[in-house]
Coordinates of C-alpha atoms in Angstrom, one line a residue:
M105 CA 5.8 -228.1 110.3
N106 CA 7.6 -228.5 113.6
K107 CA 5.1 -227.9 116.5
K108 CA 8.0 -227.0 118.9
V109 CA 10.0 -223.9 118.3
L110 CA 13.6 -224.6 119.0
E111 CA 15.8 -222.7 121.4
R112 CA 18.8 -221.1 119.7
H113 CA 21.3 -223.5 121.3
E114 CA 19.3 -226.5 119.9
V115 CA 19.8 -225.5 116.2
P116 CA 22.5 -227.6 114.5
V117 CA 25.6 -225.6 113.6
A118 CA 25.4 -226.5 110.0
D119 CA 22.0 -224.6 109.8
T120 CA 23.5 -221.4 111.3
W121 CA 25.3 -218.6 109.7
D122 CA 29.1 -218.4 110.1
L123 CA 29.4 -215.2 112.1
E124 CA 32.6 -216.5 113.5
S125 CA 34.2 -215.6 110.1
I126 CA 33.7 -212.0 111.2
F127 CA 34.8 -212.2 114.8
S128 CA 35.8 -215.5 116.4
N129 CA 33.8 -214.7 119.5
D130 CA 32.0 -212.0 121.4
E131 CA 35.2 -211.1 123.3
Q132 CA 37.0 -210.3 120.1
W133 CA 34.1 -208.1 119.0
E134 CA 34.3 -206.2 122.3
Q135 CA 38.1 -205.7 121.9
V136 CA 37.8 -204.4 118.3
A137 CA 34.9 -202.1 119.4
Q138 CA 37.1 -200.6 122.1
Q139 CA 39.9 -200.2 119.6
F140 CA 37.5 -198.5 117.2
K141 CA 36.5 -196.0 119.9
E142 CA 40.1 -195.2 120.5
R143 CA 41.0 -194.9 116.8
V144 CA 37.9 -192.9 115.6
S145 CA 39.6 -189.6 116.8
E146 CA 42.3 -190.1 114.2
I147 CA 40.0 -188.4 111.7
D148 CA 40.3 -185.2 113.7
E149 CA 43.7 -184.2 112.3
F150 CA 42.0 -183.6 109.0
R151 CA 39.3 -181.2 110.2
G152 CA 39.5 -177.9 108.4
R153 CA 42.4 -179.0 106.2
L154 CA 40.8 -180.9 103.2
D155 CA 41.7 -178.1 100.8
E156 CA 45.4 -178.0 101.9
S157 CA 46.7 -180.5 99.4
S158 CA 45.7 -183.6 97.4
N159 CA 47.7 -185.8 99.8
I160 CA 45.7 -184.5 102.8
L161 CA 42.4 -184.9 101.0
F162 CA 43.3 -188.5 100.0
R163 CA 44.5 -189.4 103.5
A164 CA 41.3 -188.0 105.0
L165 CA 39.0 -189.9 102.7
S166 CA 41.0 -193.1 103.1
K167 CA 40.8 -192.8 106.9
Q168 CA 37.0 -192.2 106.8
L169 CA 36.5 -195.2 104.6
E170 CA 38.8 -197.4 106.7
L171 CA 36.8 -196.5 109.8
E172 CA 33.5 -197.1 108.0
E173 CA 34.6 -200.5 106.8
Q174 CA 35.6 -201.6 110.3
L175 CA 32.3 -200.3 111.7
G176 CA 30.4 -202.3 109.0
K177 CA 31.9 -205.5 110.4
L178 CA 31.2 -204.5 114.0
F179 CA 27.6 -203.6 113.2
T180 CA 26.9 -206.7 111.0
Y181 CA 28.1 -209.1 113.7
A182 CA 26.1 -207.3 116.5
H183 CA 22.8 -206.9 114.7
M184 CA 22.9 -210.4 113.3
R185 CA 23.7 -211.9 116.7
H186 CA 20.7 -209.9 118.0
D187 CA 18.5 -211.0 115.2
Q188 CA 19.2 -214.7 115.8
D189 CA 17.8 -214.3 119.3
T190 CA 16.1 -211.0 120.0
G191 CA 15.3 -212.0 123.6
N192 CA 19.0 -212.3 124.4
S193 CA 19.8 -209.1 126.5
Y194 CA 23.6 -209.4 125.9
Y195 CA 23.1 -209.2 122.1
A196 CA 20.5 -206.4 122.5
A197 CA 23.2 -204.5 124.3
L198 CA 25.8 -205.3 121.7
Q199 CA 23.5 -204.0 119.0
D200 CA 22.9 -200.8 121.0
Q201 CA 26.7 -200.4 121.3
A202 CA 27.0 -200.8 117.5
Y203 CA 24.4 -198.0 117.0
G204 CA 26.4 -195.9 119.4
L205 CA 29.6 -196.5 117.5
M206 CA 27.8 -195.5 114.3
S207 CA 26.7 -192.3 115.9
I208 CA 30.2 -191.5 117.1
L209 CA 31.7 -192.0 113.7
E210 CA 29.0 -189.9 112.0
Q211 CA 29.7 -187.1 114.5
K212 CA 33.5 -187.3 114.0
T213 CA 33.2 -187.3 110.2
A214 CA 30.4 -184.7 110.0
F215 CA 32.9 -182.1 108.8
V216 CA 34.0 -183.9 105.6
T217 CA 31.0 -183.3 103.4
P218 CA 30.5 -179.6 104.3
E219 CA 34.2 -179.0 103.8
L220 CA 34.1 -180.6 100.4
L221 CA 31.1 -178.7 99.3
A222 CA 32.6 -175.4 100.6
M223 CA 35.5 -175.8 98.3
D224 CA 35.6 -173.9 95.0
P225 CA 34.8 -176.6 92.4
K226 CA 37.9 -175.6 90.5
V227 CA 40.0 -176.1 93.6
L228 CA 38.5 -179.6 94.1
D229 CA 39.0 -180.5 90.5
A230 CA 42.7 -179.4 90.7
L231 CA 43.3 -181.5 93.8
V232 CA 41.8 -184.5 92.1
N233 CA 43.9 -184.0 89.0
E234 CA 47.1 -183.8 91.0
K235 CA 46.8 -187.2 92.5
D236 CA 45.8 -190.3 90.5
E237 CA 44.4 -192.1 93.6
L238 CA 41.8 -189.4 93.9
Q239 CA 40.4 -190.3 90.5
A240 CA 38.6 -193.3 92.2
F241 CA 36.4 -190.8 94.1
A242 CA 35.2 -188.9 91.0
H243 CA 31.7 -190.4 91.0
M244 CA 31.4 -189.7 94.7
F245 CA 32.4 -186.1 94.2
D246 CA 29.8 -185.8 91.5
Q247 CA 27.1 -187.2 93.8
L248 CA 28.1 -184.7 96.4
K249 CA 27.8 -181.8 94.0
K250 CA 24.2 -182.8 93.3
Q251 CA 23.5 -182.7 97.0
R252 CA 25.1 -179.3 97.5
D253 CA 21.8 -177.5 98.4
H254 CA 20.9 -180.1 101.1
V255 CA 24.2 -180.4 103.0
L256 CA 24.4 -178.3 106.1
S257 CA 27.2 -176.5 108.0
E258 CA 29.6 -178.6 110.0
K259 CA 28.0 -177.9 113.3
E260 CA 24.5 -178.6 111.9
E261 CA 25.7 -181.9 110.3
E262 CA 27.2 -182.9 113.7
L263 CA 24.0 -182.1 115.5
L264 CA 22.0 -184.3 113.0
A265 CA 24.5 -187.0 113.5
R266 CA 24.0 -186.8 117.3
A267 CA 20.2 -187.0 116.8
K268 CA 20.3 -190.1 114.6
E269 CA 20.5 -192.5 117.5
A270 CA 17.4 -190.9 119.1
L271 CA 15.6 -190.9 115.7
L272 CA 16.1 -194.7 115.5
A273 CA 14.1 -195.2 118.7
S274 CA 10.8 -195.7 117.1
S275 CA 12.0 -198.4 114.7
Q276 CA 13.9 -200.1 117.5
A277 CA 10.8 -200.0 119.7
F278 CA 8.7 -201.5 116.9
G279 CA 11.3 -204.3 116.4
A280 CA 11.4 -205.1 120.1
L281 CA 7.6 -205.2 120.5
N282 CA 7.0 -207.1 117.2
N283 CA 9.8 -209.6 117.4
A284 CA 10.5 -210.2 121.1
D285 CA 7.5 -209.2 123.2
L286 CA 4.5 -209.9 121.0
E287 CA 3.1 -213.4 121.5
F288 CA 0.4 -214.9 119.4
P289 CA -2.1 -217.4 120.8
T290 CA -2.4 -221.1 119.9
I291 CA -5.1 -222.4 117.5
K292 CA -6.1 -225.8 116.3
G293 CA -4.1 -226.8 113.3
E294 CA -5.2 -229.1 110.4
D295 CA -4.6 -232.2 112.5
G296 CA -6.8 -230.8 115.3
K297 CA -3.9 -230.3 117.7
E298 CA -2.9 -227.0 119.2
V299 CA -0.2 -225.1 117.4
Q300 CA 1.3 -221.8 118.4
I301 CA 1.2 -219.0 115.9
T302 CA 4.5 -217.4 115.1
H303 CA 5.6 -214.8 112.5
G304 CA 7.2 -217.7 110.6
R305 CA 4.2 -219.9 110.7
F306 CA 1.6 -217.3 110.0
V307 CA 1.7 -217.4 106.2
S308 CA 1.9 -221.2 106.3
L309 CA -1.3 -221.3 108.3
L310 CA -2.9 -218.9 105.9
Q311 CA -2.0 -221.4 103.1
S312 CA -3.8 -224.2 104.9
K313 CA -6.4 -226.1 103.0
N314 CA -8.7 -225.9 106.0
R315 CA -10.6 -222.7 105.9
E316 CA -11.3 -222.7 109.6
V317 CA -7.5 -222.8 110.3
R318 CA -6.9 -219.9 107.9
K319 CA -9.7 -217.9 109.5
A320 CA -8.6 -218.7 113.1
A321 CA -5.0 -217.7 112.3
F322 CA -6.0 -214.5 110.6
E323 CA -8.3 -213.4 113.4
A324 CA -5.9 -214.3 116.1
V325 CA -3.0 -212.4 114.6
Y326 CA -4.9 -209.3 113.9
A327 CA -6.7 -209.4 117.3
T328 CA -3.2 -209.4 118.8
Y329 CA -2.2 -206.3 116.8
E330 CA -5.5 -204.6 117.6
S331 CA -4.8 -205.0 121.3
Y332 CA -1.5 -203.1 120.8
K333 CA -2.8 -200.6 118.2
N334 CA -2.1 -197.5 120.1
T335 CA 1.5 -198.5 120.9
F336 CA 2.1 -199.4 117.2
A337 CA 0.5 -196.1 116.1
A338 CA 2.9 -194.3 118.4
T339 CA 6.0 -196.0 117.0
L340 CA 4.9 -195.5 113.4
S341 CA 4.0 -191.8 114.1
G342 CA 7.4 -191.4 115.6
Q343 CA 9.1 -192.8 112.6
V344 CA 7.2 -190.6 110.2
K345 CA 7.9 -187.5 112.2
G346 CA 11.6 -188.5 112.3
D347 CA 11.6 -188.8 108.5
I348 CA 10.0 -185.4 108.1
F349 CA 12.4 -183.8 110.6
Q350 CA 15.4 -185.0 108.7
A351 CA 13.9 -183.9 105.4
Q352 CA 13.0 -180.5 106.6
S353 CA 16.4 -180.0 108.3
R354 CA 18.0 -180.6 104.9
K355 CA 15.7 -178.2 103.1
Y356 CA 13.7 -180.8 101.1
N357 CA 10.1 -180.2 100.2
S358 CA 9.0 -183.6 101.6
A359 CA 10.2 -186.7 103.2
R360 CA 9.6 -188.6 100.0
E361 CA 11.8 -186.2 98.0
A362 CA 14.6 -186.5 100.5
A363 CA 14.4 -190.3 100.5
L364 CA 14.4 -190.6 96.7
S365 CA 17.2 -188.0 96.3
E366 CA 19.6 -190.2 98.1
T367 CA 19.7 -192.4 95.0
H368 CA 18.9 -189.7 92.5
I369 CA 15.5 -191.1 91.6
P370 CA 13.0 -188.6 90.1
L371 CA 9.7 -188.3 92.0
S372 CA 8.0 -189.1 88.6
V373 CA 9.2 -192.7 88.9
Y374 CA 7.3 -193.1 92.1
D375 CA 4.2 -191.3 90.8
Q376 CA 4.0 -193.2 87.5
L377 CA 4.3 -196.5 89.4
V378 CA 1.2 -195.7 91.5
E379 CA -0.7 -194.3 88.5
T380 CA 0.2 -197.2 86.2
V381 CA -0.8 -199.8 88.8
D382 CA -4.0 -198.0 89.6
E383 CA -4.9 -198.1 85.9
H384 CA -4.4 -201.8 85.9
L385 CA -6.4 -202.7 89.1
P386 CA -9.0 -204.4 86.9
L387 CA -6.5 -207.1 86.4
L388 CA -6.2 -207.7 90.1
H389 CA -10.0 -207.7 90.3
R390 CA -10.1 -210.3 87.6
Y391 CA -7.6 -212.4 89.6
V392 CA -9.8 -212.1 92.7
R393 CA -12.8 -213.4 90.7
L394 CA -10.7 -216.4 89.5
R395 CA -9.6 -217.2 93.0
K396 CA -13.2 -217.0 94.3
K397 CA -14.4 -219.3 91.5
C398 CA -11.6 -221.9 92.1
L399 CA -12.1 -222.0 95.8
E400 CA -15.8 -222.4 95.2
V401 CA -16.8 -220.0 98.0
D402 CA -19.8 -217.7 98.2
E403 CA -17.7 -215.0 99.7
L404 CA -13.9 -214.6 99.3
H405 CA -12.3 -213.2 102.4
M406 CA -8.9 -211.7 103.1
Y407 CA -7.8 -214.9 104.8
D408 CA -8.4 -216.8 101.5
L409 CA -5.7 -214.9 99.6
Y410 CA -2.8 -217.1 100.4
T411 CA -4.1 -220.6 100.2
P412 CA -3.4 -222.4 96.8
I413 CA -6.4 -222.4 94.6
V414 CA -5.4 -225.7 93.1
K415 CA -6.9 -228.4 95.4
D416 CA -5.1 -231.5 96.8
V417 CA -1.6 -230.6 95.6
D418 CA 1.1 -231.9 97.9
F419 CA 4.0 -229.6 97.1
S420 CA 6.1 -229.6 100.2
V421 CA 9.8 -228.8 99.7
T422 CA 12.6 -229.6 102.1
Y423 CA 15.6 -227.3 102.5
E424 CA 17.9 -229.8 100.8
E425 CA 15.4 -230.1 97.8
A426 CA 15.2 -226.3 97.7
K427 CA 18.9 -225.9 97.4
Q428 CA 19.0 -228.2 94.3
K429 CA 16.0 -226.4 92.7
V430 CA 17.6 -223.0 93.0
I431 CA 20.9 -224.3 91.6
E432 CA 19.0 -225.7 88.6
A433 CA 16.9 -222.6 88.1
V434 CA 19.7 -220.1 87.8
G435 CA 21.5 -222.2 85.2
P436 CA 20.8 -219.7 82.4
L437 CA 23.0 -217.2 84.2
G438 CA 26.1 -219.4 83.6
E439 CA 28.6 -221.5 85.4
E440 CA 30.3 -218.7 87.3
Y441 CA 27.1 -217.6 88.8
V442 CA 26.0 -221.1 89.7
N443 CA 29.4 -221.8 91.4
R444 CA 29.1 -218.7 93.5
L445 CA 25.6 -219.9 94.6
K446 CA 27.0 -223.3 95.5
K447 CA 29.7 -221.7 97.6
G448 CA 27.0 -219.8 99.5
F449 CA 25.4 -223.1 100.6
D450 CA 28.7 -224.7 101.4
D451 CA 30.2 -221.8 103.4
R452 CA 27.2 -221.3 105.8
W453 CA 25.9 -218.0 104.4
V454 CA 22.4 -219.1 105.5
D455 CA 20.8 -219.2 109.0
V456 CA 18.1 -221.7 108.1
Q457 CA 15.8 -222.6 110.9
E458 CA 13.3 -220.7 113.0
N459 CA 14.1 -220.6 116.7
K460 CA 12.6 -218.9 119.7
G461 CA 13.2 -215.2 119.7
K462 CA 14.6 -215.1 116.2
R463 CA 13.8 -212.1 114.0
S464 CA 10.8 -212.9 111.7
G465 CA 10.9 -213.0 107.9
A466 CA 14.0 -213.3 105.7
Y467 CA 16.7 -211.0 104.6
S468 CA 20.2 -210.8 103.0
S469 CA 22.8 -208.8 105.0
G470 CA 26.5 -208.5 105.6
A471 CA 29.2 -205.8 105.0
Y472 CA 32.2 -205.2 102.8
G473 CA 34.7 -207.9 103.9
T474 CA 32.1 -210.3 105.3
K475 CA 30.1 -213.1 103.7
P476 CA 26.7 -211.9 102.3
F477 CA 24.6 -213.7 104.9
I478 CA 21.0 -214.8 104.7
L479 CA 18.4 -215.1 107.4
M480 CA 15.6 -217.6 106.9
N481 CA 12.9 -219.1 109.1
W482 CA 12.5 -222.3 107.1
Q483 CA 9.2 -223.9 106.5
D484 CA 8.9 -226.8 104.1
D485 CA 6.9 -225.1 101.4
V486 CA 7.2 -223.5 97.9
D487 CA 7.0 -220.0 99.4
N488 CA 10.2 -220.6 101.4
L489 CA 11.8 -222.0 98.2
F490 CA 11.1 -218.8 96.3
T491 CA 12.2 -216.7 99.3
L492 CA 15.5 -218.6 99.3
A493 CA 16.0 -217.9 95.6
H494 CA 15.1 -214.2 96.3
E495 CA 17.6 -213.7 99.1
F496 CA 20.4 -215.5 97.2
G497 CA 19.8 -213.0 94.5
H498 CA 20.6 -210.2 97.0
S499 CA 23.6 -212.1 98.4
L500 CA 25.1 -212.8 95.0
H501 CA 24.6 -209.2 93.9
S502 CA 26.5 -208.2 97.1
D503 CA 29.2 -210.9 96.4
Y504 CA 29.7 -209.7 92.8
T505 CA 29.8 -206.0 93.9
R506 CA 32.2 -206.4 96.8
S507 CA 34.6 -208.5 94.8
S508 CA 34.6 -206.1 91.8
Q509 CA 34.5 -202.6 93.4
P510 CA 36.6 -200.7 96.0
Y511 CA 34.9 -200.1 99.4
V512 CA 33.7 -196.6 98.3
Y513 CA 31.4 -198.2 95.7
G514 CA 31.1 -201.7 97.3
D515 CA 27.4 -201.5 97.9
Y516 CA 24.3 -200.9 95.7
T517 CA 21.5 -198.5 96.1
I518 CA 18.1 -199.5 97.3
F519 CA 16.5 -198.7 94.0
V520 CA 18.3 -201.6 92.3
A521 CA 18.4 -203.8 95.4
E522 CA 15.3 -205.9 94.4
V523 CA 16.3 -206.5 90.7
A524 CA 18.7 -209.4 91.1
S525 CA 16.6 -211.1 93.8
T526 CA 13.4 -210.9 91.8
L527 CA 15.2 -212.0 88.7
N528 CA 16.2 -215.2 90.5
E529 CA 12.5 -215.8 91.3
A530 CA 11.5 -215.2 87.7
L531 CA 14.1 -217.9 86.6
L532 CA 12.8 -220.3 89.2
H533 CA 9.2 -219.8 88.0
H534 CA 10.3 -220.4 84.4
H535 CA 12.2 -223.5 85.4
F536 CA 9.1 -225.0 87.0
I537 CA 6.8 -224.2 84.1
E538 CA 9.3 -225.7 81.6
T539 CA 10.0 -228.9 83.7
L540 CA 6.7 -229.7 85.4
D541 CA 4.5 -232.4 83.8
D542 CA 1.9 -232.6 86.5
K543 CA -1.0 -230.3 85.5
E544 CA -2.0 -229.6 89.1
K545 CA 1.5 -228.7 90.1
K546 CA 1.8 -226.4 87.1
L547 CA -1.4 -224.7 88.0
Y548 CA 0.0 -224.4 91.5
I549 CA 3.1 -222.6 90.2
L550 CA 1.1 -220.4 87.9
N551 CA -1.1 -219.4 90.8
Y552 CA 2.1 -218.9 92.9
F553 CA 3.4 -216.5 90.3
L554 CA 0.1 -214.6 90.2
E555 CA 0.0 -214.4 94.0
G556 CA 3.6 -213.4 94.1
F557 CA 2.9 -210.6 91.6
R558 CA -0.1 -209.5 93.7
G559 CA 2.1 -209.4 96.8
T560 CA 5.1 -207.7 95.1
V561 CA 3.6 -205.3 92.6
F562 CA 0.0 -204.6 93.6
R563 CA 0.5 -204.9 97.4
Q564 CA 3.8 -203.1 97.6
T565 CA 2.3 -200.3 95.5
M566 CA -0.6 -200.1 97.9
F567 CA 2.0 -199.9 100.7
A568 CA 3.7 -197.1 98.8
E569 CA 0.3 -195.2 98.5
F570 CA -0.2 -195.7 102.3
E571 CA 3.3 -194.5 103.1
Q572 CA 2.9 -191.4 101.0
L573 CA -0.5 -190.7 102.5
I574 CA 0.6 -190.9 106.1
H575 CA 3.7 -188.7 105.5
A576 CA 1.7 -186.2 103.6
K577 CA -0.9 -186.1 106.4
V578 CA 1.7 -185.2 109.0
E579 CA 3.5 -182.8 106.7
A580 CA 0.2 -180.9 106.4
G581 CA 0.0 -180.6 110.1
G582 CA -2.2 -183.7 110.9
S583 CA -1.6 -186.5 113.3
L584 CA -1.7 -190.3 113.1
T585 CA -4.0 -192.0 115.5
A586 CA -4.6 -195.8 115.5
D587 CA -8.1 -195.4 114.3
E588 CA -7.2 -193.1 111.5
L589 CA -4.3 -195.4 110.3
T590 CA -6.7 -198.4 110.4
R591 CA -9.4 -196.6 108.4
E592 CA -7.0 -195.3 105.7
Y593 CA -5.4 -198.7 105.4
Y594 CA -8.8 -200.5 105.2
D595 CA -10.0 -198.1 102.5
L596 CA -6.9 -198.8 100.3
N597 CA -7.7 -202.5 100.5
V598 CA -11.2 -201.8 99.3
K599 CA -9.9 -199.9 96.3
Y600 CA -7.3 -202.5 95.4
Y601 CA -9.2 -205.7 95.8
G602 CA -12.6 -204.6 94.4
E603 CA -16.2 -205.7 94.9
D604 CA -15.6 -209.5 94.6
M605 CA -13.6 -209.5 97.8
V606 CA -15.0 -209.3 101.4
I607 CA -12.6 -206.8 103.0
D608 CA -12.6 -208.1 106.6
K609 CA -12.3 -205.4 109.3
E610 CA -9.3 -207.2 110.7
I611 CA -7.1 -206.3 107.7
G612 CA -7.3 -202.7 108.7
Y613 CA -4.7 -203.5 111.4
E614 CA -2.2 -204.9 109.0
W615 CA -0.3 -201.6 108.9
A616 CA 0.8 -202.4 112.5
R617 CA 2.8 -205.5 111.4
I618 CA 4.6 -204.2 108.3
P619 CA 8.3 -203.4 109.2
H620 CA 8.9 -201.7 105.8
F621 CA 6.9 -198.7 106.9
Y622 CA 10.0 -197.9 109.1
Y623 CA 12.4 -198.0 106.1
N624 CA 11.6 -194.4 104.8
F625 CA 10.0 -194.9 101.3
Y626 CA 11.6 -198.2 100.5
V627 CA 8.6 -200.4 99.5
F628 CA 7.9 -198.8 96.1
Q629 CA 11.2 -200.3 94.9
Y630 CA 9.9 -203.8 95.3
A631 CA 7.4 -203.0 92.5
T632 CA 9.9 -201.1 90.3
G633 CA 12.5 -203.8 90.9
Y634 CA 10.1 -206.6 90.0
S635 CA 9.2 -204.8 86.8
A636 CA 12.9 -204.4 85.8
A637 CA 13.6 -208.0 86.7
A638 CA 10.7 -209.2 84.6
A639 CA 12.1 -207.4 81.6
L640 CA 15.7 -208.6 82.2
S641 CA 14.7 -212.2 82.8
K642 CA 12.8 -212.2 79.5
Q643 CA 16.0 -210.9 77.7
I644 CA 18.2 -213.5 79.4
L645 CA 16.0 -216.4 78.3
E646 CA 15.5 -215.1 74.8
E647 CA 18.9 -213.5 74.0
G648 CA 21.2 -215.7 76.0
Q649 CA 24.8 -214.7 76.5
P650 CA 24.6 -211.0 75.5
A651 CA 21.9 -210.4 78.0
V652 CA 23.7 -212.5 80.6
D653 CA 26.8 -210.4 80.1
R654 CA 24.9 -207.2 80.6
F655 CA 23.3 -208.5 83.7
L656 CA 26.5 -209.7 85.3
S657 CA 28.1 -206.4 84.5
F658 CA 25.2 -204.7 86.3
L659 CA 25.9 -206.9 89.4
K660 CA 29.5 -205.8 89.4
T661 CA 28.8 -202.1 89.1
G662 CA 27.9 -201.6 92.8
S663 CA 27.3 -197.9 93.3
S664 CA 29.9 -196.6 90.9
E665 CA 27.2 -195.3 88.6
Y666 CA 23.7 -193.8 89.0
P667 CA 21.1 -196.5 89.4
I668 CA 18.9 -195.3 86.5
D669 CA 22.0 -195.4 84.2
M670 CA 23.0 -198.8 85.4
L671 CA 19.6 -200.3 84.6
K672 CA 19.6 -198.6 81.2
K673 CA 22.9 -200.3 80.4
A674 CA 21.5 -203.6 81.6
G675 CA 18.6 -203.2 79.2
V676 CA 15.7 -201.5 80.9
D677 CA 14.6 -197.8 81.2
M678 CA 12.9 -197.1 84.5
T679 CA 12.3 -193.4 83.7
T680 CA 9.4 -194.6 81.6
A681 CA 6.2 -196.4 82.6
E682 CA 7.0 -199.1 80.0
P683 CA 8.6 -201.6 82.4
I684 CA 5.5 -201.4 84.7
K685 CA 3.2 -202.0 81.7
Q686 CA 5.3 -204.9 80.5
A687 CA 5.0 -206.5 84.0
M688 CA 1.3 -206.0 83.8
Q689 CA 1.2 -207.8 80.4
L690 CA 3.1 -210.7 82.0
F691 CA 0.6 -210.9 84.8
E692 CA -2.3 -210.9 82.2
Q693 CA -0.6 -213.6 80.1
T694 CA -0.1 -215.8 83.2
L695 CA -3.7 -215.2 84.1
D696 CA -4.7 -216.3 80.6
Q697 CA -2.5 -219.4 80.9
M698 CA -4.1 -220.4 84.2
E699 CA -7.6 -219.9 83.0
E700 CA -6.9 -221.9 79.9
L701 CA -5.4 -224.8 81.8
L702 CA -8.3 -224.9 84.2
E703 CA -10.7 -225.2 81.4
N704 CA -8.9 -228.2 79.8

């Protein structure tokens, strides 16, 4: 682990993402942004005229998509420049400009959906049948019809579009405080020397073999969040109120119903996830007992959850080694998939290193017409290796989709977003188990899987419970104070981890550092996506080419079909609890494997 955090200008170009492939420099971005402002009014000529003729309708939709595609490139460049150095005021302003352009476009195009829904369905069908080019929009029109009861008048849609920028304020404030302004203290590392805690280093410190290092990092981070608890409570409360405002404005019964309706996911999918995971919490309690036994501690604390329970295993992984491992692991998906992966490494899709001011964590981003970029904050460990495989799953999903679909369907819904990424992780786990001869390293990987499952299925479902709880509380007329948020979050940890875990009071403040609570009911899809990926990876490894073909077809579908239907064609039915149960069986089998290996 590097003790010094690099300044952005000190990072080698080869380790940075190729944003110049979008705009050659900031000046070009500014020029295109100005042109966009001037051209956005071109959509005005179609206002009130969509039912005049098939030609007018086609031209209007084409103009809207053309402007959206250009905005996607402008926004991608601006937000990624900002994310690479959140302390850079110029790029903060650039991102603000991009949000402003987004608001302008939404205001200008606010008439389109209400006009389409105001048409007599027979008139719309006749227009579509008149012009072959409009057939490409058939699925989009069908989606609109399903949203008919929740689309407002033109003036109301324009007002909501104007409000969007203000509604983003809570999320932006959280991001600025969490990524740019918040500074963690230094602690003594394993070598006894001072090391500054950062977002990128926090998990690595929690993985330390030295329990005092883990404890010090845990307490220092959450003491920092506690000192800002009222500010974080205000930003989270603002986000929840914004979610509810938008849902109520569109005549939904709840913010959760509004969020899931965007991708046509039944509420029962969310509910059966929580119910099925709750039924299987004894498996998590069993894992906690195993961890406590292996670590040989009288009390297992929350800061003991990330450290490997296999002692004295040196399993560091450099970035170059990680690249090769990921390439080998995805081999079962075929030569074409592997070649696309290699291209991503060669063409600078990845921003590799942590630097001062860089956004924490990891993600895959980009837009139609750009490379599917990846943000990392690389540390030489197995966790970062699996994260790299995960983010490349996202990016290759995007690459397949954008190269196979027109712009209108050139993205995928959030419900299927975690499937390809988690499937890559599953293949990497399988590759390790099949190729590792070292018993201790195999135990390490088995434990890594169990811990990853804990974090992805159990923990994200706990997040989903918390998110539903805080929204329901406000919807019932309650308020969200820092103390109440902390108490509710603490109690959920008690339920999930059971009596063999000491639930340290500091974990109650973890809600303050979770960015996904600002994503409007996103987190449950990590757990559903994991379950779908577990089933699909099993099919790929057992069936071979037929399952591979189904999966690659899924990657190419984009948003041209409903997500539930896409997954059914790929081989898994998420309208039932069965995939969640199958995932739980996999967790139990891996737990059995580890316990058996430990006894031999």
